[in-house]
Amino acid sequence: GSIDKTARLWDLQGNVLQMFKGHKGFVYTVDFSPDGKRILTGSWDKTASLWDLQGNELQVFEGHEGWLYSVAFSPDGKSILTSSEDKTVRHWDIHGNVLQVFKGHEEWIWSVVFSPDGKTILTGSGDGTTRLWELQGNVLQVFKGHEAMIYSVAFSPDNKSILTGSYDKTARLWDLQGNVLQVFKGHEAMMWRR
């Protein structure tokens, strides 16, 4: 994704296989569907778009009131998540219908992911917290400890721990009860996106 308002699909030799055009703002975030047959883009035009690999726009997801910072497919590829400057995350079906709006963060939400089993989601925010949510919108756990914005979040493959990366130049490994298992220090600048 690029500030030229497009996304590009490349082969490993550096050849452009497809260009995805249609956004009216920077393409800030992208994700592949689990089956590798579709691409999801999120833009500063406040929309996300679903594409096939031939560059055809299949669905536009509209409703956020701010720029999009993160998009993610569910593990089964049947729904998506979008996070925004408007301090919300939206869970959508693949046809553009909103299933749930997640509210509670006090600042922009920089990163969002599904758990490996697809039953929960994880958000990282400019308010310095990470939150674990049920798909119904209930907060299961708030992770506090970073001294600045959370830019990146990830689940472990076994769904038993999470990893967060922050503007405070550290990454932290947590259990799902909110306990810090390890702090990773050494970077000389902020931790950025996955």
Short mmCIF file of N, CA and C in Angstrom, two decimals:
data_model
loop_
_atom_site.label_atom_id
_atom_site.label_comp_id
_atom_site.label_asym_id
_atom_site.label_seq_id
_atom_site.Cartn_x
_atom_site.Cartn_y
_atom_site.Cartn_z
N GLY A 1 0.83 -1.19 0.00
CA GLY A 1 0.00 0.00 0.00
C GLY A 1 0.87 1.24 0.00
N SER A 2 0.38 2.31 -0.58
CA SER A 2 1.23 3.48 -0.80
C SER A 2 0.48 4.80 -0.64
N ILE A 3 1.26 5.86 -0.46
CA ILE A 3 0.68 7.19 -0.44
C ILE A 3 0.25 7.63 -1.84
N ASP A 4 0.57 6.82 -2.87
CA ASP A 4 0.08 7.13 -4.22
C ASP A 4 -1.36 6.65 -4.43
N LYS A 5 -2.01 6.19 -3.33
CA LYS A 5 -3.42 5.78 -3.31
C LYS A 5 -3.68 4.44 -3.99
N THR A 6 -2.63 3.66 -4.19
CA THR A 6 -2.78 2.33 -4.79
C THR A 6 -2.13 1.29 -3.89
N ALA A 7 -2.48 0.04 -4.16
CA ALA A 7 -1.76 -1.11 -3.61
C ALA A 7 -1.24 -1.90 -4.79
N ARG A 8 -0.15 -2.63 -4.59
CA ARG A 8 0.41 -3.44 -5.66
C ARG A 8 0.73 -4.83 -5.15
N LEU A 9 0.50 -5.80 -6.02
CA LEU A 9 0.84 -7.19 -5.76
C LEU A 9 2.07 -7.52 -6.60
N TRP A 10 3.09 -8.08 -5.95
CA TRP A 10 4.37 -8.34 -6.60
C TRP A 10 4.71 -9.83 -6.53
N ASP A 11 5.47 -10.31 -7.50
CA ASP A 11 6.06 -11.63 -7.34
C ASP A 11 7.39 -11.48 -6.62
N LEU A 12 8.01 -12.59 -6.27
CA LEU A 12 9.24 -12.53 -5.47
C LEU A 12 10.45 -12.04 -6.25
N GLN A 13 10.31 -11.89 -7.55
CA GLN A 13 11.39 -11.33 -8.37
C GLN A 13 11.24 -9.82 -8.55
N GLY A 14 10.21 -9.24 -7.95
CA GLY A 14 10.03 -7.79 -8.02
C GLY A 14 9.16 -7.31 -9.16
N ASN A 15 8.47 -8.21 -9.82
CA ASN A 15 7.57 -7.83 -10.92
C ASN A 15 6.18 -7.54 -10.38
N VAL A 16 5.58 -6.45 -10.85
CA VAL A 16 4.21 -6.11 -10.44
C VAL A 16 3.24 -7.03 -11.16
N LEU A 17 2.45 -7.77 -10.37
CA LEU A 17 1.45 -8.66 -10.93
C LEU A 17 0.11 -7.96 -11.11
N GLN A 18 -0.20 -7.04 -10.19
CA GLN A 18 -1.47 -6.33 -10.26
C GLN A 18 -1.39 -5.03 -9.46
N MET A 19 -2.10 -4.02 -9.97
CA MET A 19 -2.25 -2.76 -9.25
C MET A 19 -3.71 -2.61 -8.86
N PHE A 20 -3.95 -2.16 -7.62
CA PHE A 20 -5.30 -1.99 -7.11
C PHE A 20 -5.58 -0.50 -6.96
N LYS A 21 -6.45 0.03 -7.82
CA LYS A 21 -6.76 1.46 -7.86
C LYS A 21 -8.22 1.69 -7.52
N GLY A 22 -8.46 2.75 -6.77
CA GLY A 22 -9.84 3.10 -6.44
C GLY A 22 -9.95 3.97 -5.21
N HIS A 23 -8.99 3.86 -4.30
CA HIS A 23 -9.03 4.69 -3.09
C HIS A 23 -8.75 6.15 -3.44
N LYS A 24 -9.31 7.04 -2.64
CA LYS A 24 -9.11 8.47 -2.83
C LYS A 24 -8.11 9.04 -1.82
N GLY A 25 -7.53 8.18 -1.01
CA GLY A 25 -6.53 8.59 -0.03
C GLY A 25 -5.43 7.56 0.04
N PHE A 26 -4.42 7.83 0.88
CA PHE A 26 -3.31 6.89 1.07
C PHE A 26 -3.84 5.50 1.38
N VAL A 27 -3.23 4.46 0.82
CA VAL A 27 -3.52 3.08 1.23
C VAL A 27 -2.53 2.75 2.34
N TYR A 28 -3.03 2.73 3.56
CA TYR A 28 -2.18 2.64 4.74
C TYR A 28 -1.97 1.22 5.24
N THR A 29 -2.90 0.32 4.90
CA THR A 29 -2.85 -1.03 5.46
C THR A 29 -3.43 -2.04 4.47
N VAL A 30 -2.87 -3.24 4.44
CA VAL A 30 -3.32 -4.29 3.53
C VAL A 30 -3.29 -5.64 4.24
N ASP A 31 -4.09 -6.59 3.73
CA ASP A 31 -4.06 -7.94 4.26
C ASP A 31 -4.51 -8.92 3.17
N PHE A 32 -3.95 -10.11 3.19
CA PHE A 32 -4.39 -11.21 2.32
C PHE A 32 -5.47 -12.01 3.03
N SER A 33 -6.44 -12.51 2.27
CA SER A 33 -7.40 -13.46 2.82
C SER A 33 -6.67 -14.76 3.14
N PRO A 34 -7.19 -15.56 4.07
CA PRO A 34 -6.52 -16.82 4.43
C PRO A 34 -6.31 -17.76 3.25
N ASP A 35 -7.22 -17.73 2.27
CA ASP A 35 -7.06 -18.62 1.11
C ASP A 35 -6.18 -18.01 0.02
N GLY A 36 -5.71 -16.77 0.23
CA GLY A 36 -4.82 -16.11 -0.73
C GLY A 36 -5.48 -15.64 -2.00
N LYS A 37 -6.82 -15.61 -2.04
CA LYS A 37 -7.52 -15.26 -3.27
C LYS A 37 -8.07 -13.84 -3.29
N ARG A 38 -8.01 -13.16 -2.16
CA ARG A 38 -8.52 -11.79 -2.08
C ARG A 38 -7.57 -10.93 -1.28
N ILE A 39 -7.68 -9.63 -1.51
CA ILE A 39 -6.85 -8.65 -0.80
C ILE A 39 -7.77 -7.61 -0.19
N LEU A 40 -7.41 -7.16 1.01
CA LEU A 40 -8.15 -6.13 1.71
C LEU A 40 -7.23 -4.93 1.88
N THR A 41 -7.73 -3.74 1.54
CA THR A 41 -6.97 -2.51 1.70
C THR A 41 -7.74 -1.56 2.60
N GLY A 42 -7.01 -0.79 3.39
CA GLY A 42 -7.61 0.25 4.22
C GLY A 42 -6.94 1.57 3.92
N SER A 43 -7.73 2.63 3.88
CA SER A 43 -7.23 3.90 3.37
C SER A 43 -7.55 5.07 4.29
N TRP A 44 -6.80 6.14 4.05
CA TRP A 44 -7.09 7.40 4.72
C TRP A 44 -8.31 8.08 4.11
N ASP A 45 -8.95 7.46 3.11
CA ASP A 45 -10.23 7.99 2.61
C ASP A 45 -11.41 7.49 3.46
N LYS A 46 -11.08 6.81 4.59
CA LYS A 46 -12.05 6.33 5.58
C LYS A 46 -12.78 5.07 5.14
N THR A 47 -12.29 4.40 4.10
CA THR A 47 -12.92 3.17 3.62
C THR A 47 -11.92 2.03 3.56
N ALA A 48 -12.47 0.81 3.53
CA ALA A 48 -11.69 -0.38 3.19
C ALA A 48 -12.28 -0.95 1.91
N SER A 49 -11.46 -1.65 1.14
CA SER A 49 -11.94 -2.29 -0.09
C SER A 49 -11.45 -3.72 -0.15
N LEU A 50 -12.33 -4.58 -0.66
CA LEU A 50 -12.03 -5.98 -0.90
C LEU A 50 -11.83 -6.17 -2.40
N TRP A 51 -10.75 -6.86 -2.79
CA TRP A 51 -10.37 -7.01 -4.19
C TRP A 51 -10.11 -8.48 -4.50
N ASP A 52 -10.37 -8.86 -5.75
CA ASP A 52 -9.83 -10.12 -6.21
C ASP A 52 -8.42 -9.88 -6.75
N LEU A 53 -7.69 -10.93 -7.07
CA LEU A 53 -6.29 -10.78 -7.48
C LEU A 53 -6.14 -10.20 -8.88
N GLN A 54 -7.25 -10.06 -9.59
CA GLN A 54 -7.21 -9.44 -10.92
C GLN A 54 -7.41 -7.92 -10.84
N GLY A 55 -7.55 -7.39 -9.61
CA GLY A 55 -7.69 -5.95 -9.44
C GLY A 55 -9.12 -5.45 -9.45
N ASN A 56 -10.09 -6.35 -9.41
CA ASN A 56 -11.50 -5.96 -9.39
C ASN A 56 -11.93 -5.69 -7.95
N GLU A 57 -12.53 -4.53 -7.73
CA GLU A 57 -13.04 -4.18 -6.41
C GLU A 57 -14.36 -4.90 -6.19
N LEU A 58 -14.40 -5.76 -5.16
CA LEU A 58 -15.57 -6.59 -4.90
C LEU A 58 -16.53 -5.96 -3.90
N GLN A 59 -15.98 -5.18 -2.96
CA GLN A 59 -16.81 -4.60 -1.90
C GLN A 59 -16.09 -3.40 -1.30
N VAL A 60 -16.85 -2.36 -1.00
CA VAL A 60 -16.32 -1.20 -0.27
C VAL A 60 -16.99 -1.18 1.10
N PHE A 61 -16.19 -0.95 2.13
CA PHE A 61 -16.68 -0.91 3.51
C PHE A 61 -16.64 0.55 3.98
N GLU A 62 -17.81 1.14 4.12
CA GLU A 62 -17.92 2.56 4.48
C GLU A 62 -18.65 2.71 5.80
N GLY A 63 -18.22 3.68 6.61
CA GLY A 63 -18.90 3.93 7.88
C GLY A 63 -18.01 4.58 8.92
N HIS A 64 -16.70 4.38 8.83
CA HIS A 64 -15.80 5.04 9.77
C HIS A 64 -15.81 6.54 9.54
N GLU A 65 -15.52 7.28 10.61
CA GLU A 65 -15.48 8.74 10.53
C GLU A 65 -14.05 9.27 10.53
N GLY A 66 -13.08 8.39 10.41
CA GLY A 66 -11.68 8.78 10.38
C GLY A 66 -10.87 7.83 9.52
N TRP A 67 -9.61 8.17 9.34
CA TRP A 67 -8.70 7.35 8.54
C TRP A 67 -8.64 5.94 9.09
N LEU A 68 -8.42 4.97 8.21
CA LEU A 68 -8.22 3.58 8.62
C LEU A 68 -6.73 3.31 8.82
N TYR A 69 -6.41 2.61 9.91
CA TYR A 69 -5.02 2.30 10.23
C TYR A 69 -4.70 0.82 10.15
N SER A 70 -5.70 -0.05 10.26
CA SER A 70 -5.42 -1.48 10.26
C SER A 70 -6.63 -2.23 9.74
N VAL A 71 -6.38 -3.27 8.95
CA VAL A 71 -7.43 -4.16 8.48
C VAL A 71 -6.97 -5.60 8.69
N ALA A 72 -7.93 -6.50 8.88
CA ALA A 72 -7.59 -7.91 9.10
C ALA A 72 -8.73 -8.81 8.69
N PHE A 73 -8.39 -9.92 8.04
CA PHE A 73 -9.36 -10.97 7.76
C PHE A 73 -9.51 -11.88 8.98
N SER A 74 -10.71 -12.42 9.15
CA SER A 74 -10.91 -13.48 10.13
C SER A 74 -10.22 -14.74 9.64
N PRO A 75 -9.90 -15.67 10.55
CA PRO A 75 -9.23 -16.90 10.12
C PRO A 75 -10.00 -17.70 9.08
N ASP A 76 -11.34 -17.62 9.09
CA ASP A 76 -12.12 -18.36 8.10
C ASP A 76 -12.40 -17.55 6.83
N GLY A 77 -11.94 -16.28 6.81
CA GLY A 77 -12.10 -15.42 5.63
C GLY A 77 -13.50 -14.91 5.40
N LYS A 78 -14.41 -15.11 6.37
CA LYS A 78 -15.81 -14.72 6.18
C LYS A 78 -16.16 -13.35 6.74
N SER A 79 -15.23 -12.74 7.46
CA SER A 79 -15.48 -11.41 7.98
C SER A 79 -14.15 -10.67 8.09
N ILE A 80 -14.24 -9.36 8.33
CA ILE A 80 -13.04 -8.53 8.43
C ILE A 80 -13.16 -7.58 9.61
N LEU A 81 -12.00 -7.03 9.99
CA LEU A 81 -11.93 -5.97 10.98
C LEU A 81 -11.28 -4.74 10.36
N THR A 82 -11.74 -3.57 10.79
CA THR A 82 -11.11 -2.31 10.41
C THR A 82 -10.94 -1.47 11.67
N SER A 83 -9.78 -0.81 11.81
CA SER A 83 -9.58 0.09 12.94
C SER A 83 -9.30 1.49 12.41
N SER A 84 -9.63 2.49 13.24
CA SER A 84 -9.67 3.84 12.71
C SER A 84 -9.21 4.91 13.69
N GLU A 85 -8.94 6.05 13.10
CA GLU A 85 -8.68 7.29 13.81
C GLU A 85 -9.91 7.70 14.64
N ASP A 86 -11.10 7.20 14.28
CA ASP A 86 -12.31 7.58 15.01
C ASP A 86 -12.47 6.84 16.34
N LYS A 87 -11.42 6.10 16.75
CA LYS A 87 -11.36 5.41 18.05
C LYS A 87 -12.25 4.18 18.13
N THR A 88 -12.66 3.66 16.97
CA THR A 88 -13.47 2.45 16.95
C THR A 88 -12.85 1.38 16.07
N VAL A 89 -13.28 0.16 16.31
CA VAL A 89 -13.04 -0.97 15.41
C VAL A 89 -14.40 -1.43 14.94
N ARG A 90 -14.47 -1.81 13.66
CA ARG A 90 -15.71 -2.37 13.13
C ARG A 90 -15.46 -3.79 12.63
N HIS A 91 -16.40 -4.65 12.95
CA HIS A 91 -16.40 -6.04 12.47
C HIS A 91 -17.47 -6.11 11.40
N TRP A 92 -17.09 -6.54 10.20
CA TRP A 92 -17.98 -6.57 9.05
C TRP A 92 -18.08 -7.99 8.50
N ASP A 93 -19.24 -8.30 7.92
CA ASP A 93 -19.26 -9.49 7.09
C ASP A 93 -18.65 -9.13 5.73
N ILE A 94 -18.42 -10.09 4.92
CA ILE A 94 -17.69 -9.89 3.66
C ILE A 94 -18.52 -9.09 2.64
N HIS A 95 -19.81 -8.91 2.94
CA HIS A 95 -20.71 -8.18 2.04
C HIS A 95 -20.88 -6.71 2.44
N GLY A 96 -20.12 -6.27 3.46
CA GLY A 96 -20.16 -4.87 3.85
C GLY A 96 -21.14 -4.52 4.95
N ASN A 97 -21.73 -5.52 5.60
CA ASN A 97 -22.64 -5.27 6.72
C ASN A 97 -21.88 -5.23 8.04
N VAL A 98 -22.14 -4.22 8.86
CA VAL A 98 -21.48 -4.11 10.16
C VAL A 98 -22.09 -5.11 11.12
N LEU A 99 -21.24 -5.95 11.70
CA LEU A 99 -21.68 -6.94 12.69
C LEU A 99 -21.54 -6.41 14.11
N GLN A 100 -20.51 -5.59 14.34
CA GLN A 100 -20.25 -5.06 15.68
C GLN A 100 -19.34 -3.84 15.58
N VAL A 101 -19.60 -2.85 16.43
CA VAL A 101 -18.70 -1.70 16.58
C VAL A 101 -18.11 -1.78 17.98
N PHE A 102 -16.79 -1.74 18.06
CA PHE A 102 -16.07 -1.83 19.33
C PHE A 102 -15.66 -0.43 19.76
N LYS A 103 -16.17 0.01 20.93
CA LYS A 103 -15.87 1.34 21.46
C LYS A 103 -15.31 1.21 22.86
N GLY A 104 -14.39 2.11 23.21
CA GLY A 104 -13.82 2.10 24.55
C GLY A 104 -12.45 2.73 24.62
N HIS A 105 -11.69 2.64 23.54
CA HIS A 105 -10.38 3.29 23.52
C HIS A 105 -10.55 4.81 23.51
N GLU A 106 -9.58 5.49 24.10
CA GLU A 106 -9.65 6.95 24.20
C GLU A 106 -8.88 7.65 23.09
N GLU A 107 -8.15 6.91 22.28
CA GLU A 107 -7.38 7.48 21.18
C GLU A 107 -7.51 6.57 19.96
N TRP A 108 -6.83 6.96 18.88
CA TRP A 108 -6.84 6.20 17.63
C TRP A 108 -6.47 4.75 17.88
N ILE A 109 -7.00 3.87 17.07
CA ILE A 109 -6.68 2.45 17.17
C ILE A 109 -5.77 2.09 16.00
N TRP A 110 -4.51 1.85 16.32
CA TRP A 110 -3.47 1.65 15.31
C TRP A 110 -3.44 0.24 14.75
N SER A 111 -3.84 -0.74 15.54
CA SER A 111 -3.66 -2.12 15.11
C SER A 111 -4.79 -2.99 15.64
N VAL A 112 -5.24 -3.93 14.79
CA VAL A 112 -6.28 -4.87 15.19
C VAL A 112 -6.02 -6.22 14.53
N VAL A 113 -6.25 -7.30 15.27
CA VAL A 113 -6.09 -8.66 14.74
C VAL A 113 -7.14 -9.57 15.37
N PHE A 114 -7.49 -10.63 14.64
CA PHE A 114 -8.29 -11.72 15.18
C PHE A 114 -7.37 -12.69 15.91
N SER A 115 -7.92 -13.35 16.92
CA SER A 115 -7.21 -14.48 17.53
C SER A 115 -7.17 -15.62 16.53
N PRO A 116 -6.22 -16.56 16.69
CA PRO A 116 -6.13 -17.69 15.75
C PRO A 116 -7.41 -18.51 15.64
N ASP A 117 -8.20 -18.58 16.72
CA ASP A 117 -9.45 -19.33 16.66
C ASP A 117 -10.63 -18.48 16.19
N GLY A 118 -10.40 -17.18 15.96
CA GLY A 118 -11.44 -16.29 15.46
C GLY A 118 -12.49 -15.90 16.48
N LYS A 119 -12.28 -16.20 17.77
CA LYS A 119 -13.31 -15.96 18.78
C LYS A 119 -13.14 -14.64 19.52
N THR A 120 -11.96 -14.05 19.43
CA THR A 120 -11.69 -12.78 20.09
C THR A 120 -10.88 -11.89 19.15
N ILE A 121 -10.78 -10.61 19.51
CA ILE A 121 -9.91 -9.70 18.77
C ILE A 121 -9.03 -8.93 19.75
N LEU A 122 -7.95 -8.38 19.21
CA LEU A 122 -6.99 -7.62 19.99
C LEU A 122 -6.80 -6.28 19.32
N THR A 123 -6.80 -5.21 20.11
CA THR A 123 -6.61 -3.86 19.59
C THR A 123 -5.48 -3.17 20.31
N GLY A 124 -4.74 -2.35 19.57
CA GLY A 124 -3.69 -1.52 20.16
C GLY A 124 -3.96 -0.07 19.83
N SER A 125 -3.85 0.81 20.83
CA SER A 125 -4.32 2.18 20.67
C SER A 125 -3.29 3.23 21.07
N GLY A 126 -3.56 4.43 20.59
CA GLY A 126 -2.77 5.58 20.99
C GLY A 126 -2.94 5.95 22.44
N ASP A 127 -3.93 5.35 23.13
CA ASP A 127 -4.10 5.62 24.56
C ASP A 127 -3.14 4.80 25.43
N GLY A 128 -2.25 4.03 24.78
CA GLY A 128 -1.25 3.26 25.52
C GLY A 128 -1.73 1.93 26.04
N THR A 129 -2.94 1.53 25.67
CA THR A 129 -3.47 0.25 26.12
C THR A 129 -3.74 -0.68 24.94
N THR A 130 -3.74 -1.95 25.27
CA THR A 130 -4.20 -3.00 24.36
C THR A 130 -5.42 -3.62 25.01
N ARG A 131 -6.41 -3.98 24.18
CA ARG A 131 -7.62 -4.58 24.72
C ARG A 131 -7.94 -5.89 24.01
N LEU A 132 -8.37 -6.86 24.79
CA LEU A 132 -8.86 -8.13 24.28
C LEU A 132 -10.38 -8.10 24.38
N TRP A 133 -11.05 -8.38 23.25
CA TRP A 133 -12.50 -8.26 23.18
C TRP A 133 -13.14 -9.57 22.74
N GLU A 134 -14.36 -9.80 23.23
CA GLU A 134 -15.24 -10.80 22.64
C GLU A 134 -15.81 -10.21 21.36
N LEU A 135 -16.26 -11.06 20.44
CA LEU A 135 -16.84 -10.57 19.20
C LEU A 135 -18.14 -9.80 19.43
N GLN A 136 -18.76 -9.98 20.59
CA GLN A 136 -19.99 -9.26 20.91
C GLN A 136 -19.71 -7.83 21.40
N GLY A 137 -18.41 -7.47 21.53
CA GLY A 137 -18.06 -6.11 21.91
C GLY A 137 -17.68 -5.92 23.36
N ASN A 138 -17.68 -6.98 24.15
CA ASN A 138 -17.31 -6.89 25.56
C ASN A 138 -15.80 -6.98 25.73
N VAL A 139 -15.25 -6.15 26.59
CA VAL A 139 -13.81 -6.17 26.88
C VAL A 139 -13.52 -7.29 27.87
N LEU A 140 -12.62 -8.19 27.51
CA LEU A 140 -12.21 -9.29 28.39
C LEU A 140 -11.01 -8.92 29.25
N GLN A 141 -10.10 -8.09 28.66
CA GLN A 141 -8.88 -7.73 29.39
C GLN A 141 -8.31 -6.44 28.82
N VAL A 142 -7.81 -5.58 29.70
CA VAL A 142 -7.07 -4.39 29.29
C VAL A 142 -5.62 -4.59 29.72
N PHE A 143 -4.70 -4.42 28.79
CA PHE A 143 -3.28 -4.60 29.04
C PHE A 143 -2.63 -3.22 29.18
N LYS A 144 -2.12 -2.93 30.40
CA LYS A 144 -1.50 -1.64 30.67
C LYS A 144 -0.07 -1.85 31.12
N GLY A 145 0.81 -0.96 30.68
CA GLY A 145 2.21 -1.06 31.08
C GLY A 145 3.13 -0.28 30.16
N HIS A 146 2.77 -0.19 28.90
CA HIS A 146 3.56 0.63 27.97
C HIS A 146 3.45 2.09 28.38
N GLU A 147 4.48 2.85 28.05
CA GLU A 147 4.51 4.27 28.41
C GLU A 147 4.13 5.17 27.24
N ALA A 148 3.65 4.59 26.15
CA ALA A 148 3.28 5.38 24.97
C ALA A 148 2.33 4.55 24.11
N MET A 149 2.03 5.08 22.91
CA MET A 149 1.08 4.46 21.99
C MET A 149 1.46 3.02 21.66
N ILE A 150 0.45 2.20 21.42
CA ILE A 150 0.65 0.82 20.95
C ILE A 150 0.40 0.80 19.45
N TYR A 151 1.44 0.49 18.69
CA TYR A 151 1.35 0.49 17.23
C TYR A 151 1.10 -0.89 16.63
N SER A 152 1.46 -1.94 17.35
CA SER A 152 1.40 -3.27 16.76
C SER A 152 0.97 -4.28 17.81
N VAL A 153 0.06 -5.19 17.42
CA VAL A 153 -0.40 -6.26 18.31
C VAL A 153 -0.44 -7.57 17.54
N ALA A 154 -0.21 -8.68 18.26
CA ALA A 154 -0.24 -10.00 17.62
C ALA A 154 -0.56 -11.06 18.67
N PHE A 155 -1.25 -12.11 18.23
CA PHE A 155 -1.47 -13.29 19.06
C PHE A 155 -0.39 -14.32 18.79
N SER A 156 -0.05 -15.11 19.80
CA SER A 156 0.79 -16.28 19.56
C SER A 156 -0.04 -17.32 18.81
N PRO A 157 0.60 -18.21 18.05
CA PRO A 157 -0.15 -19.22 17.30
C PRO A 157 -1.03 -20.13 18.17
N ASP A 158 -0.61 -20.35 19.43
CA ASP A 158 -1.41 -21.21 20.32
C ASP A 158 -2.50 -20.45 21.07
N ASN A 159 -2.62 -19.13 20.81
CA ASN A 159 -3.67 -18.30 21.39
C ASN A 159 -3.54 -18.14 22.90
N LYS A 160 -2.33 -18.35 23.45
CA LYS A 160 -2.16 -18.28 24.90
C LYS A 160 -1.43 -17.02 25.36
N SER A 161 -0.89 -16.26 24.43
CA SER A 161 -0.20 -15.03 24.80
C SER A 161 -0.32 -14.02 23.67
N ILE A 162 0.03 -12.77 23.98
CA ILE A 162 0.01 -11.71 22.97
C ILE A 162 1.32 -10.95 23.01
N LEU A 163 1.59 -10.25 21.92
CA LEU A 163 2.78 -9.42 21.80
C LEU A 163 2.33 -8.02 21.40
N THR A 164 2.94 -7.01 22.03
CA THR A 164 2.62 -5.62 21.72
C THR A 164 3.91 -4.86 21.43
N GLY A 165 3.82 -3.93 20.48
CA GLY A 165 4.95 -3.06 20.16
C GLY A 165 4.52 -1.62 20.30
N SER A 166 5.41 -0.78 20.88
CA SER A 166 5.00 0.56 21.28
C SER A 166 5.97 1.64 20.84
N TYR A 167 5.45 2.86 20.87
CA TYR A 167 6.24 4.07 20.65
C TYR A 167 7.30 4.24 21.74
N ASP A 168 7.14 3.54 22.87
CA ASP A 168 8.11 3.64 23.97
C ASP A 168 9.38 2.82 23.72
N LYS A 169 9.52 2.29 22.48
CA LYS A 169 10.71 1.56 22.03
C LYS A 169 10.82 0.15 22.58
N THR A 170 9.75 -0.37 23.17
CA THR A 170 9.77 -1.73 23.70
C THR A 170 8.67 -2.57 23.08
N ALA A 171 8.88 -3.87 23.13
CA ALA A 171 7.83 -4.85 22.86
C ALA A 171 7.59 -5.60 24.16
N ARG A 172 6.36 -6.07 24.34
CA ARG A 172 6.03 -6.79 25.57
C ARG A 172 5.25 -8.05 25.22
N LEU A 173 5.60 -9.13 25.90
CA LEU A 173 4.89 -10.40 25.80
C LEU A 173 4.02 -10.52 27.04
N TRP A 174 2.74 -10.82 26.84
CA TRP A 174 1.76 -10.89 27.93
C TRP A 174 1.03 -12.24 27.90
N ASP A 175 0.56 -12.67 29.07
CA ASP A 175 -0.43 -13.73 29.07
C ASP A 175 -1.80 -13.09 28.91
N LEU A 176 -2.84 -13.88 28.71
CA LEU A 176 -4.17 -13.33 28.43
C LEU A 176 -4.85 -12.75 29.66
N GLN A 177 -4.22 -12.93 30.84
CA GLN A 177 -4.77 -12.34 32.05
C GLN A 177 -4.19 -10.95 32.32
N GLY A 178 -3.33 -10.46 31.42
CA GLY A 178 -2.79 -9.11 31.54
C GLY A 178 -1.45 -9.03 32.24
N ASN A 179 -0.81 -10.16 32.50
CA ASN A 179 0.49 -10.17 33.16
C ASN A 179 1.61 -10.08 32.13
N VAL A 180 2.60 -9.24 32.38
CA VAL A 180 3.76 -9.11 31.50
C VAL A 180 4.69 -10.29 31.75
N LEU A 181 4.98 -11.05 30.68
CA LEU A 181 5.89 -12.19 30.78
C LEU A 181 7.32 -11.79 30.45
N GLN A 182 7.45 -10.82 29.55
CA GLN A 182 8.79 -10.38 29.14
C GLN A 182 8.70 -8.99 28.51
N VAL A 183 9.68 -8.15 28.81
CA VAL A 183 9.82 -6.85 28.14
C VAL A 183 11.06 -6.93 27.26
N PHE A 184 10.90 -6.59 26.01
CA PHE A 184 12.00 -6.63 25.04
C PHE A 184 12.49 -5.21 24.80
N LYS A 185 13.74 -4.93 25.21
CA LYS A 185 14.33 -3.60 25.09
C LYS A 185 15.56 -3.67 24.19
N GLY A 186 15.86 -2.56 23.56
CA GLY A 186 17.06 -2.51 22.74
C GLY A 186 16.91 -1.63 21.52
N HIS A 187 15.69 -1.50 21.02
CA HIS A 187 15.47 -0.62 19.88
C HIS A 187 15.73 0.83 20.28
N GLU A 188 16.23 1.60 19.36
CA GLU A 188 16.54 3.00 19.63
C GLU A 188 15.47 3.95 19.10
N ALA A 189 14.41 3.39 18.55
CA ALA A 189 13.27 4.18 18.08
C ALA A 189 12.01 3.37 18.30
N MET A 190 10.88 4.00 18.02
CA MET A 190 9.59 3.37 18.30
C MET A 190 9.41 2.07 17.55
N MET A 191 8.64 1.17 18.14
CA MET A 191 8.21 -0.05 17.47
C MET A 191 7.09 0.34 16.52
N TRP A 192 7.10 -0.20 15.30
CA TRP A 192 6.13 0.23 14.30
C TRP A 192 5.21 -0.91 13.95
N ARG A 193 4.70 -0.94 12.75
CA ARG A 193 3.65 -1.83 12.33
C ARG A 193 4.15 -3.24 12.04
N ARG A 194 3.21 -4.19 12.03
CA ARG A 194 3.56 -5.57 11.68
C ARG A 194 3.60 -5.70 10.17
#
